[in-house]
mmCIF file of C-alpha atoms in Angstrom:
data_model
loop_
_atom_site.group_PDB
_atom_site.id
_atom_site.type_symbol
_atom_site.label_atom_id
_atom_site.label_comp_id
_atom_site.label_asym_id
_atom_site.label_seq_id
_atom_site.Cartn_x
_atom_site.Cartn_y
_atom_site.Cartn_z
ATOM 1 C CA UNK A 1 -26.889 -12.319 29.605
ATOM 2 C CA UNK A 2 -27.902 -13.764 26.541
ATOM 3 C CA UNK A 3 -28.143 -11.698 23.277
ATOM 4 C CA UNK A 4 -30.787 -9.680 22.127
ATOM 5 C CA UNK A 5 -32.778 -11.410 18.948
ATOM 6 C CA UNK A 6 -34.446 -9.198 16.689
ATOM 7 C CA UNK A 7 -38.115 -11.110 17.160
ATOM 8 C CA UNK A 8 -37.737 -9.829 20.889
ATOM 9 C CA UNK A 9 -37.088 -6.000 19.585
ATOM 10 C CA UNK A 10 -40.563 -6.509 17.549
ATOM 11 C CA UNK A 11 -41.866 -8.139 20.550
ATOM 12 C CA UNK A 12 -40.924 -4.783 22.282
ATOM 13 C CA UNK A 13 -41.803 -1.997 19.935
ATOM 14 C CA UNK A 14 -44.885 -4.017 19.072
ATOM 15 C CA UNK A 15 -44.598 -4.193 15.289
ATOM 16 C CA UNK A 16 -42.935 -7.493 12.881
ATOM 17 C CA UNK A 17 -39.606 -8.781 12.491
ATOM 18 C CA UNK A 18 -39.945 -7.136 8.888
ATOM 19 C CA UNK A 19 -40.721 -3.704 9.922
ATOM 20 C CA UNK A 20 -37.779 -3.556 12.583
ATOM 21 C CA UNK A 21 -35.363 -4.684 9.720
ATOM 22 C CA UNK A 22 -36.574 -1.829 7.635
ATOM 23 C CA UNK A 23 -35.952 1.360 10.070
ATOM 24 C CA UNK A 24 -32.668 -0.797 10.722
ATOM 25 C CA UNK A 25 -31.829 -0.654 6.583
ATOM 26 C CA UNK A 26 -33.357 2.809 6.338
ATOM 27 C CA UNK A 27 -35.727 0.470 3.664
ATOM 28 C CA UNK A 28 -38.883 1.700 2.746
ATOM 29 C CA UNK A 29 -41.147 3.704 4.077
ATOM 30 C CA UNK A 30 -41.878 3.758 8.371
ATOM 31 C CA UNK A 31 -43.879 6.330 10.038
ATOM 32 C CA UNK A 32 -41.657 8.120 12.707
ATOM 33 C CA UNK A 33 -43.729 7.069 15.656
ATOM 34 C CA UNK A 34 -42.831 3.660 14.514
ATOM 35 C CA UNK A 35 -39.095 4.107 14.058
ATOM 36 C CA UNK A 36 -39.048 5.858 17.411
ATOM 37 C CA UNK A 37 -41.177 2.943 19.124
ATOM 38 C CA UNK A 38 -38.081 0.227 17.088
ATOM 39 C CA UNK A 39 -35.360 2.211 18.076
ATOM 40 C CA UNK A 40 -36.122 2.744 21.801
ATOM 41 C CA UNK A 41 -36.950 -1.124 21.775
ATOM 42 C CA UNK A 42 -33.468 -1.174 20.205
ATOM 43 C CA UNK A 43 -31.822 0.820 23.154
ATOM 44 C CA UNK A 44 -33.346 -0.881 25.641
ATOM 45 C CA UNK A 45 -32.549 -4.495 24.432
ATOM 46 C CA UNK A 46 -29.083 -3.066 23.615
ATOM 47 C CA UNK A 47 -29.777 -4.981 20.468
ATOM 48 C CA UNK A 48 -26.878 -5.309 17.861
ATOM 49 C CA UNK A 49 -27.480 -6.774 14.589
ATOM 50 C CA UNK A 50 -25.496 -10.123 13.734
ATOM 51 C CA UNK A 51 -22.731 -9.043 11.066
ATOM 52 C CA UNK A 52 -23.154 -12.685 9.828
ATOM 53 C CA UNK A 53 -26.270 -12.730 9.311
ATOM 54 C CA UNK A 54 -26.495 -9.199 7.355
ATOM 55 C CA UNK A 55 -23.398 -10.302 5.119
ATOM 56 C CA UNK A 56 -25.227 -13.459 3.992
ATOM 57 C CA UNK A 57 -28.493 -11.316 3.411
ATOM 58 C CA UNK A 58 -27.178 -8.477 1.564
ATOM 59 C CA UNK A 59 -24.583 -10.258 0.121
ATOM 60 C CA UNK A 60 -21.537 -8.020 1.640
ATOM 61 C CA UNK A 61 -19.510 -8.293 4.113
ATOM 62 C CA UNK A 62 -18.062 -4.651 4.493
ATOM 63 C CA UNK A 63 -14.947 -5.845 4.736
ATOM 64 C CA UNK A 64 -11.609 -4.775 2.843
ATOM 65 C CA UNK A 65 -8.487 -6.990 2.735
ATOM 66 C CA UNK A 66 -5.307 -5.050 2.366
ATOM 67 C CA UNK A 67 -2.239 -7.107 1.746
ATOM 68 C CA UNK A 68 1.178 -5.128 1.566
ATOM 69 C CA UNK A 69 4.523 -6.362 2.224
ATOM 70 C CA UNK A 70 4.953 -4.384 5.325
ATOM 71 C CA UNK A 71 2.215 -2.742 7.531
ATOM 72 C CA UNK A 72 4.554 -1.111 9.833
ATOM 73 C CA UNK A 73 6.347 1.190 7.164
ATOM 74 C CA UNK A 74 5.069 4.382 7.192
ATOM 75 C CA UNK A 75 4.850 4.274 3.287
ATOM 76 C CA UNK A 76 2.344 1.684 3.324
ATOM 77 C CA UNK A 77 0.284 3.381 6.541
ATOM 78 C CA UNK A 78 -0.236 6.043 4.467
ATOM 79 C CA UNK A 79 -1.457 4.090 1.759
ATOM 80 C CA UNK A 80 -4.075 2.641 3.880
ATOM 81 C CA UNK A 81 -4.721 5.489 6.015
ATOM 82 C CA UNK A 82 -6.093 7.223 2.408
ATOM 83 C CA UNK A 83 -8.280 4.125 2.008
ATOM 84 C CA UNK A 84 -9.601 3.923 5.044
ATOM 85 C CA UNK A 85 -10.579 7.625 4.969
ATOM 86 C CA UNK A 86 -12.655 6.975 1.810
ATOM 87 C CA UNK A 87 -14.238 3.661 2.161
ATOM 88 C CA UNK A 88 -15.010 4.061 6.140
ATOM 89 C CA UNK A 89 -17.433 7.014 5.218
ATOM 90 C CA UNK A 90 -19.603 3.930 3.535
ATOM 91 C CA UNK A 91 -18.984 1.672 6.403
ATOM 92 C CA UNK A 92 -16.193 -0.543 4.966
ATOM 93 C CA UNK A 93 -13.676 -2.200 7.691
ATOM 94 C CA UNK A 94 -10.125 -2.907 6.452
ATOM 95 C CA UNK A 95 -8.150 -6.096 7.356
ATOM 96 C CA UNK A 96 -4.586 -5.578 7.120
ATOM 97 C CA UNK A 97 -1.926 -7.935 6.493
ATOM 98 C CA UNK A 98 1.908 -8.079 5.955
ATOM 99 C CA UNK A 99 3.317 -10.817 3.672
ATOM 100 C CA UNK A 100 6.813 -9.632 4.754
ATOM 101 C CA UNK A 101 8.184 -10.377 1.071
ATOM 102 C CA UNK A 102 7.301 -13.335 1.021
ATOM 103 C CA UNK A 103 5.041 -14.531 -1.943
ATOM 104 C CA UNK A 104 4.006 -17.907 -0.384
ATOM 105 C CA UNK A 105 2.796 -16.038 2.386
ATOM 106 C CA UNK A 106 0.788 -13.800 0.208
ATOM 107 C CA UNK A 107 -0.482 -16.742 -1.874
ATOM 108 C CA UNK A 108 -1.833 -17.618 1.744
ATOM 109 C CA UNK A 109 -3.530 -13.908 2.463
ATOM 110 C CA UNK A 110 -4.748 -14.072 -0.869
ATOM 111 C CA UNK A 111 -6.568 -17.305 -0.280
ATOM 112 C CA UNK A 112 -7.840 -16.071 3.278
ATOM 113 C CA UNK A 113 -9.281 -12.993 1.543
ATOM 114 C CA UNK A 114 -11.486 -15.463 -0.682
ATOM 115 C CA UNK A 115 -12.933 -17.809 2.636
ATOM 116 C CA UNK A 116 -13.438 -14.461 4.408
ATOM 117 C CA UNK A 117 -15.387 -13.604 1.855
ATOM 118 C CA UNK A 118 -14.146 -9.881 1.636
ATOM 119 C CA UNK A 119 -15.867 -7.658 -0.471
ATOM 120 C CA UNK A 120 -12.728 -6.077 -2.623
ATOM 121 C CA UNK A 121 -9.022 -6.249 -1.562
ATOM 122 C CA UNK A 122 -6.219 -3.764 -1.835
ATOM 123 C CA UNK A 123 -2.636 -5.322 -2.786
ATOM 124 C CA UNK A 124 1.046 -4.076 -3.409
ATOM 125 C CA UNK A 125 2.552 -7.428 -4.664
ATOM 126 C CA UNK A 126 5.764 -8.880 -2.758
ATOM 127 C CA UNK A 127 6.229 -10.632 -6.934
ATOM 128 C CA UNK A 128 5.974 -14.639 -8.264
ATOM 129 C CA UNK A 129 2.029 -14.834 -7.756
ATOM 130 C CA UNK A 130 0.409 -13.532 -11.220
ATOM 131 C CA UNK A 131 -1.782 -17.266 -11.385
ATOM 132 C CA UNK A 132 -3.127 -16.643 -7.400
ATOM 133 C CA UNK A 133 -3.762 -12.867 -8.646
ATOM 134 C CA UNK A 134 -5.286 -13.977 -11.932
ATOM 135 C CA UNK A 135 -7.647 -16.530 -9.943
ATOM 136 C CA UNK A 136 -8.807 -13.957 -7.378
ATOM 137 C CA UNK A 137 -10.096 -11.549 -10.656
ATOM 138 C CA UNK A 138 -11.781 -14.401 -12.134
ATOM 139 C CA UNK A 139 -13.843 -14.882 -9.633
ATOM 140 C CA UNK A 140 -15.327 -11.301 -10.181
ATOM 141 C CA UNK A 141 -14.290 -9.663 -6.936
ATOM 142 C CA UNK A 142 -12.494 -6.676 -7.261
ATOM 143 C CA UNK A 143 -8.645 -5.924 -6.558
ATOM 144 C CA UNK A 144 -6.972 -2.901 -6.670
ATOM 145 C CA UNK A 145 -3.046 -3.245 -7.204
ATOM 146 C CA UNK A 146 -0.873 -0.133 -5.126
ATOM 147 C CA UNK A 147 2.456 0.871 -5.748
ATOM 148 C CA UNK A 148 3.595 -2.575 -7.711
ATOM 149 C CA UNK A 149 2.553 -4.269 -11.066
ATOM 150 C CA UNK A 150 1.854 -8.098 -11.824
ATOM 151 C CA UNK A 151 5.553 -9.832 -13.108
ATOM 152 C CA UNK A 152 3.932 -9.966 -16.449
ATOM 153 C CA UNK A 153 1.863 -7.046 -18.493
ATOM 154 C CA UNK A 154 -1.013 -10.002 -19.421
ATOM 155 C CA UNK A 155 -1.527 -10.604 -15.910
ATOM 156 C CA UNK A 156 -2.527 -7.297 -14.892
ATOM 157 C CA UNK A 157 -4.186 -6.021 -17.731
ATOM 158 C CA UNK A 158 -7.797 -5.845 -16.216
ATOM 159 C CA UNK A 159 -6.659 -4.863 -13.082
ATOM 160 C CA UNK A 160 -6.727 -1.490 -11.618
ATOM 161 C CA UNK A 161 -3.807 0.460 -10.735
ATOM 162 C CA UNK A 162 -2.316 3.065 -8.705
ATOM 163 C CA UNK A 163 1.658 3.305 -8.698
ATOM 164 C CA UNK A 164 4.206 5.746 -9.033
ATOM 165 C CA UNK A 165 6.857 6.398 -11.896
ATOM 166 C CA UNK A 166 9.097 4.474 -10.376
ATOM 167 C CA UNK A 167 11.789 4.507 -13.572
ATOM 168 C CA UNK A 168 11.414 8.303 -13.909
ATOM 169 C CA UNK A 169 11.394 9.042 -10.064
ATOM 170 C CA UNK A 170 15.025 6.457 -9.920
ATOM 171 C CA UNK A 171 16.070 8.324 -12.531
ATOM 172 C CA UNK A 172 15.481 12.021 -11.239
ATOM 173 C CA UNK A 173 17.005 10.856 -7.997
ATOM 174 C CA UNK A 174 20.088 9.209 -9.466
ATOM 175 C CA UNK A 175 21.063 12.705 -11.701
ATOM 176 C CA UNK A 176 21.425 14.476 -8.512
ATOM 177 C CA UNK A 177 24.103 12.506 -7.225
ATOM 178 C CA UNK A 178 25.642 12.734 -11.182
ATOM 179 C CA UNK A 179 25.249 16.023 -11.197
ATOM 180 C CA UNK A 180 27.326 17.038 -8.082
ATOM 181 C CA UNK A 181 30.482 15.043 -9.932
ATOM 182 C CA UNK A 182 29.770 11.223 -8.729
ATOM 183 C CA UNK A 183 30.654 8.730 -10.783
ATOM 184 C CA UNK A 184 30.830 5.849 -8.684
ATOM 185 C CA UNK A 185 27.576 4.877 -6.954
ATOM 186 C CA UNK A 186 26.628 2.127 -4.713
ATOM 187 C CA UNK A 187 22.725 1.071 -5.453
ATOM 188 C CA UNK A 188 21.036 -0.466 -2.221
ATOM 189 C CA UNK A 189 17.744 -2.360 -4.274
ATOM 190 C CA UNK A 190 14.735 -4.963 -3.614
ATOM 191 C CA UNK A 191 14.065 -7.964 -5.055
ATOM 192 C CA UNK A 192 14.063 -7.584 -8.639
ATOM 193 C CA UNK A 193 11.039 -10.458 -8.345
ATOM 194 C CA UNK A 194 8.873 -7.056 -7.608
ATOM 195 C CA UNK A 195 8.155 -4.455 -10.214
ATOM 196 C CA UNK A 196 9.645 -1.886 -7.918
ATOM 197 C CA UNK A 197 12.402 -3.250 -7.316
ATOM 198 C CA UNK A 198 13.167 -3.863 -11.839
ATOM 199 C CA UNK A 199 11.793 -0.481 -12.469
ATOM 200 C CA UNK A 200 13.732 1.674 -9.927
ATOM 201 C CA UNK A 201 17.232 -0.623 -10.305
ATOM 202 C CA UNK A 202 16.411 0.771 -14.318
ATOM 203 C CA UNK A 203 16.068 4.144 -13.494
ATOM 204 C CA UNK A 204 19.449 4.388 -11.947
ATOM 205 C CA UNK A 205 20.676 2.609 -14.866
ATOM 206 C CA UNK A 206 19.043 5.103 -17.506
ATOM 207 C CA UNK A 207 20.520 8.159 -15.495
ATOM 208 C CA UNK A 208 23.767 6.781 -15.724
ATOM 209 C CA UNK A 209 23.808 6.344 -19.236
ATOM 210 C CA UNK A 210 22.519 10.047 -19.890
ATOM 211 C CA UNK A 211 25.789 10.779 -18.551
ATOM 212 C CA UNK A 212 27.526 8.202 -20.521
ATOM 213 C CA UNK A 213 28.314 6.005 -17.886
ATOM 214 C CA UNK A 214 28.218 2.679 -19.509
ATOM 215 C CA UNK A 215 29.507 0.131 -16.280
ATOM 216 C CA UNK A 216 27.162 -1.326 -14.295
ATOM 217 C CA UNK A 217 26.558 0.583 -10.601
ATOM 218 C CA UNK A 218 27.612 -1.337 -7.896
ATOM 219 C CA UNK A 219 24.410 -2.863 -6.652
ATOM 220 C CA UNK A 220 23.370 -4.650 -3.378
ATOM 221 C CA UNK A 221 19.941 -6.180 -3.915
ATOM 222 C CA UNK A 222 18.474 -6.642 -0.395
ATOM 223 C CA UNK A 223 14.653 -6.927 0.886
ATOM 224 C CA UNK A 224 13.289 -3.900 1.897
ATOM 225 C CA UNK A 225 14.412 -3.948 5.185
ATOM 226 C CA UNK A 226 16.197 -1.560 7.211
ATOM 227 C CA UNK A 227 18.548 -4.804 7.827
ATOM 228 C CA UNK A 228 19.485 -4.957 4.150
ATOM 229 C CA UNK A 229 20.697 -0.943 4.290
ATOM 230 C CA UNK A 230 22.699 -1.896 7.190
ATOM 231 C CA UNK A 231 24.534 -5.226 5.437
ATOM 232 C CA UNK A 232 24.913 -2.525 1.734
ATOM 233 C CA UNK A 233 26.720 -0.040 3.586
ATOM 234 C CA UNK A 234 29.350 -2.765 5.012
ATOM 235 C CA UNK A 235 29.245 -4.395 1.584
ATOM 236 C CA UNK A 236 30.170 -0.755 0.253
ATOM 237 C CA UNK A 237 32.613 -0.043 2.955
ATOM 238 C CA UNK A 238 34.681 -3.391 2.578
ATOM 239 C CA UNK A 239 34.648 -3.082 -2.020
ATOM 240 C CA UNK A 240 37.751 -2.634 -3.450
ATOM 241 C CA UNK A 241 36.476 0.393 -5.158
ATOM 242 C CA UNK A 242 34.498 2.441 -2.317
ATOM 243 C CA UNK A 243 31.579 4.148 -3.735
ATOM 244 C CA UNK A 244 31.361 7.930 -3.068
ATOM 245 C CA UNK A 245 27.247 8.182 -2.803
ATOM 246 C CA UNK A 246 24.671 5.490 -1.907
ATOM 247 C CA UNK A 247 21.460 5.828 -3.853
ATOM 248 C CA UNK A 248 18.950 3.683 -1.585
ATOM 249 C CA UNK A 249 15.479 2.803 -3.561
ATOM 250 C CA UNK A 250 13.032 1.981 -0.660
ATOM 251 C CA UNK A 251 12.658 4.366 2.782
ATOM 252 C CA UNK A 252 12.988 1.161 5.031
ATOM 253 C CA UNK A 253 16.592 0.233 3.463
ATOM 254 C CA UNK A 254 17.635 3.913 3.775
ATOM 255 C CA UNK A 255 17.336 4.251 7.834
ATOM 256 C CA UNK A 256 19.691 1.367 7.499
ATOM 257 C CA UNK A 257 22.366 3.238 5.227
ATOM 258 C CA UNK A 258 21.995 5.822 7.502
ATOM 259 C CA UNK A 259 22.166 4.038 10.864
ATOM 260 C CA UNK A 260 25.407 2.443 8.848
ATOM 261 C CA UNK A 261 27.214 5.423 7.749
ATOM 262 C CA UNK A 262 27.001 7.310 11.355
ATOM 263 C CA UNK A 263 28.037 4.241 13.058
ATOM 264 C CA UNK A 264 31.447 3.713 10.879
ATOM 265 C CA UNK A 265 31.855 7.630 11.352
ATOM 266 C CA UNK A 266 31.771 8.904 8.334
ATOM 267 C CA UNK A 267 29.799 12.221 7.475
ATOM 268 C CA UNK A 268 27.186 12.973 4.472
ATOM 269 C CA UNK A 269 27.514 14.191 2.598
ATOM 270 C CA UNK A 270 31.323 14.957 3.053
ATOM 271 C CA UNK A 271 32.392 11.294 3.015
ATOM 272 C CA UNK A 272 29.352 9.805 1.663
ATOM 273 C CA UNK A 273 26.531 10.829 -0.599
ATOM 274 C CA UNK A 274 23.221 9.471 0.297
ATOM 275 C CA UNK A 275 19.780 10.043 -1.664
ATOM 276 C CA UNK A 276 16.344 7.884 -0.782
ATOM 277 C CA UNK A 277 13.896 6.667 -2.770
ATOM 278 C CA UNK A 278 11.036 8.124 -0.100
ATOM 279 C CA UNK A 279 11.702 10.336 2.960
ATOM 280 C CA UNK A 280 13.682 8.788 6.004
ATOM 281 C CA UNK A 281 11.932 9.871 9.199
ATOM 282 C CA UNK A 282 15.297 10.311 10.702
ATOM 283 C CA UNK A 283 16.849 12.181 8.033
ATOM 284 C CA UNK A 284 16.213 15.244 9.982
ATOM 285 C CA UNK A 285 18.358 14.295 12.994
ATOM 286 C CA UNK A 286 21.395 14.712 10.723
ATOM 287 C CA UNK A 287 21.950 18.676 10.448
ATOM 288 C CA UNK A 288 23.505 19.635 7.430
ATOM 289 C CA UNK A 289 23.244 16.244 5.893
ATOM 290 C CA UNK A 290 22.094 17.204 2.299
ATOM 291 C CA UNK A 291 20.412 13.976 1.926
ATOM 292 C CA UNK A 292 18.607 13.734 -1.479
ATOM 293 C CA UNK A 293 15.480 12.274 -1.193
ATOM 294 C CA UNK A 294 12.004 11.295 -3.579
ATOM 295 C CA UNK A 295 8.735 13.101 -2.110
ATOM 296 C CA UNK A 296 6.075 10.315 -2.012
ATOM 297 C CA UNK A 297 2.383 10.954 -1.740
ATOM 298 C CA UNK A 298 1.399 7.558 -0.317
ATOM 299 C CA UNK A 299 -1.850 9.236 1.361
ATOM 300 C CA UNK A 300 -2.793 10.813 -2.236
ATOM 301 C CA UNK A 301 -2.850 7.234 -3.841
ATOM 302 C CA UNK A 302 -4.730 5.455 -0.939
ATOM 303 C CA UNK A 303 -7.198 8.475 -1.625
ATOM 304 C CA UNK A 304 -7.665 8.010 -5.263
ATOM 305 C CA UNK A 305 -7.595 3.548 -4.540
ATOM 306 C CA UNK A 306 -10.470 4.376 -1.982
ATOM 307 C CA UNK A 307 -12.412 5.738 -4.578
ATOM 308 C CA UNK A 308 -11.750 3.503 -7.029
ATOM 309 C CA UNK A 309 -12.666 0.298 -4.787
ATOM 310 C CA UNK A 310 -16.087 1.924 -4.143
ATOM 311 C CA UNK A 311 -16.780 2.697 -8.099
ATOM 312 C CA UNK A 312 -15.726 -1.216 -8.421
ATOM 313 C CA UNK A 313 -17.540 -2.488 -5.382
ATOM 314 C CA UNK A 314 -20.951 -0.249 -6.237
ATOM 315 C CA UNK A 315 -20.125 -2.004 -10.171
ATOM 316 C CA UNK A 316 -20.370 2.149 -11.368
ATOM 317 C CA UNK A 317 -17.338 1.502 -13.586
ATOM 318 C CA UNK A 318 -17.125 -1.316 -16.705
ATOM 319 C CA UNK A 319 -14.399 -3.788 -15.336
ATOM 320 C CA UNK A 320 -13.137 -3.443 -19.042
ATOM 321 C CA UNK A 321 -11.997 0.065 -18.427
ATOM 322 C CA UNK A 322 -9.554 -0.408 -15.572
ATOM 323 C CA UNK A 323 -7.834 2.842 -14.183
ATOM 324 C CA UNK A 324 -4.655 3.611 -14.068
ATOM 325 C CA UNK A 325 -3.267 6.177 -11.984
ATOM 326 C CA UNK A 326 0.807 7.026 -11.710
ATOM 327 C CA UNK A 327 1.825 9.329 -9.208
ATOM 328 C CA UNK A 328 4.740 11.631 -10.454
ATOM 329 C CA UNK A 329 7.820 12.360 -7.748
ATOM 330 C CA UNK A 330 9.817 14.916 -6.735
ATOM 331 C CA UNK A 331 13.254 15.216 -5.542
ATOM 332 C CA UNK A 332 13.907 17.606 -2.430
ATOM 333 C CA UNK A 333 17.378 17.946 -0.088
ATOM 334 C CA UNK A 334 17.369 18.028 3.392
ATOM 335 C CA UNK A 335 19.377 20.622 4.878
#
């Protein structure tokens, strides 16, 4: 059955092509016996207006793209699931994608974003694309940056922002383990190409030298994946100088250190120390564990980058005043 067209809906309710578009916009004024006379024309046609078509009019597409290095980690669901919850109330559609660390890749999403013609996107930056970033707020659309920063300052400077202290909550998270008597510590870190990755690897550092320990921790730089916890903990395991507690800076990495540490059969905290940068969602399973981790609030900032893309999108705030919001973290123990 071919599609409804709007000129058969007028045909229908017996009015224009103008008027049904208006009690379709909610534009100017229509009588209710003519909206109801549209609308029933509308039912009856099952008549659905081309997306296409309204984008091109209006100028909008109603479409989000929301580029994050993983979509499956429940960090980054949360994220979205806050943005989602603000910007669908306005009748905004997200398009997610995963660039899996990989900053050609996002180059690539970043691109697509432009020929889709979406009207704002959303990205936490897998690092090494601060010219593709730079291009995309040139060209006046607007981009809101979550949990990670542009490589360099100039680069992000009239971009928007909503992060969390990563030095201070590496930091927090780090004097735990130095305050129950460790000295040596085995770090299980990101790329240092991504701001989280620099900033949290120097709040472990900055800890340590609170408590004047000047030697460099013993550091495995992985890729956020719950593979690269797995490979740390046998790196660990097979040093000449075994660390005593495993600070892990990203929740992915820690279900790997985890995973690790039961499977060798040792016991935490007894025979291994282990605190998380985010909650594990199997940290639980291990009773008595004692596993330090950092409280995140990744539904909190998707709530306050929803907002902020609609101010941006609606042009309510100056794009000379970008916001900056950093999320402050707390360190909790499972028991």
């Amino acid at each position: 059955m071919a599609r409804a067209t709007i000129k058969q809906v007028a045909e229908e309710a017996e009015v224009s092509t103008a008027t049904v578009s208006r009690v379709l916009n909610n534009t100017d004024f229509v009588s209710d016996e003519i909206k109801e006379r549209v609308m029933a024309a509308v039912n009856k046609l099952n008549y659905r207006p081309s997306a296409i078509a309204r984008s091109l009019k209006q100028d909008r597409t109603y479409m989000i793209g929301v580029v994050v290095p993983d979509i499956s980690n429940p960090y980054f669901m949360g994220i979205s699931k806050g943005i989602e919850d603000v910007v669908g109330k306005e009748g905004f559609q997200l398009i997610f994608c995963s660039s899996d660390e990989n900053p050609d890749k996002e180059k690539r999403l970043l691109k697509l974003m432009q020929e889709k013609r979406v009207d704002a996107v959303v990205l936490a930056t897998s690092g090494g694309n601060d010219p593709a970033i730079k291009q995309l707020a040139d060209s006046r659309m607007p981009i809101i940056l979550v949990d990670r920063k542009p490589d360099s300052p100039e680069a992000g400077l009239m971009l928007d922002l909503v992060a969390e202290d990563n030095t201070e909550g590496a930091s927090r998270l780090t004097r735990k383990l130095l305050e129950d008597g460790h000295k040596a510590i085995g770090v299980v870190n990101g790329p240092t190409r991504s701001s989280t990755g620099r900033e949290r690897l120097d709040g472990v550092r900055k800890a340590m030298k609170e408590y004047a320990l000047n030697e460099e921790p013993i550091v495995y730089n992985g890729d956020f994946s719950t593979e690269d916890g797995i490979q740390a903990v046998r790196h660990f395991l097979d040093a000449d100088h075994r660390p005593t507690a495993i600070i892990s800076l990203n929740n992915r990495m820690s279900l790997g250190v985890l995973l690790e540490i039961v499977r060798s059969g040792l016991r935490i905290p007894s025979d291994m120390a282990v605190a998380s940068f985010g909650e594990v969602e199997a940290g639980p399973l291990l009773k008595e564990s004692g596993i330090y981790y950092l409280e995140q609030r990744p539904y909190d900032m998707g709530i306050k980058a929803g907002e902020i893309l609609l101010r941006r999108i609606r042009e309510e705030a100056p794009l000379l005043k970008p916001a900056f919001e950093i999320y402050g973290t707390e360190v909790k123990q499972l028991n």
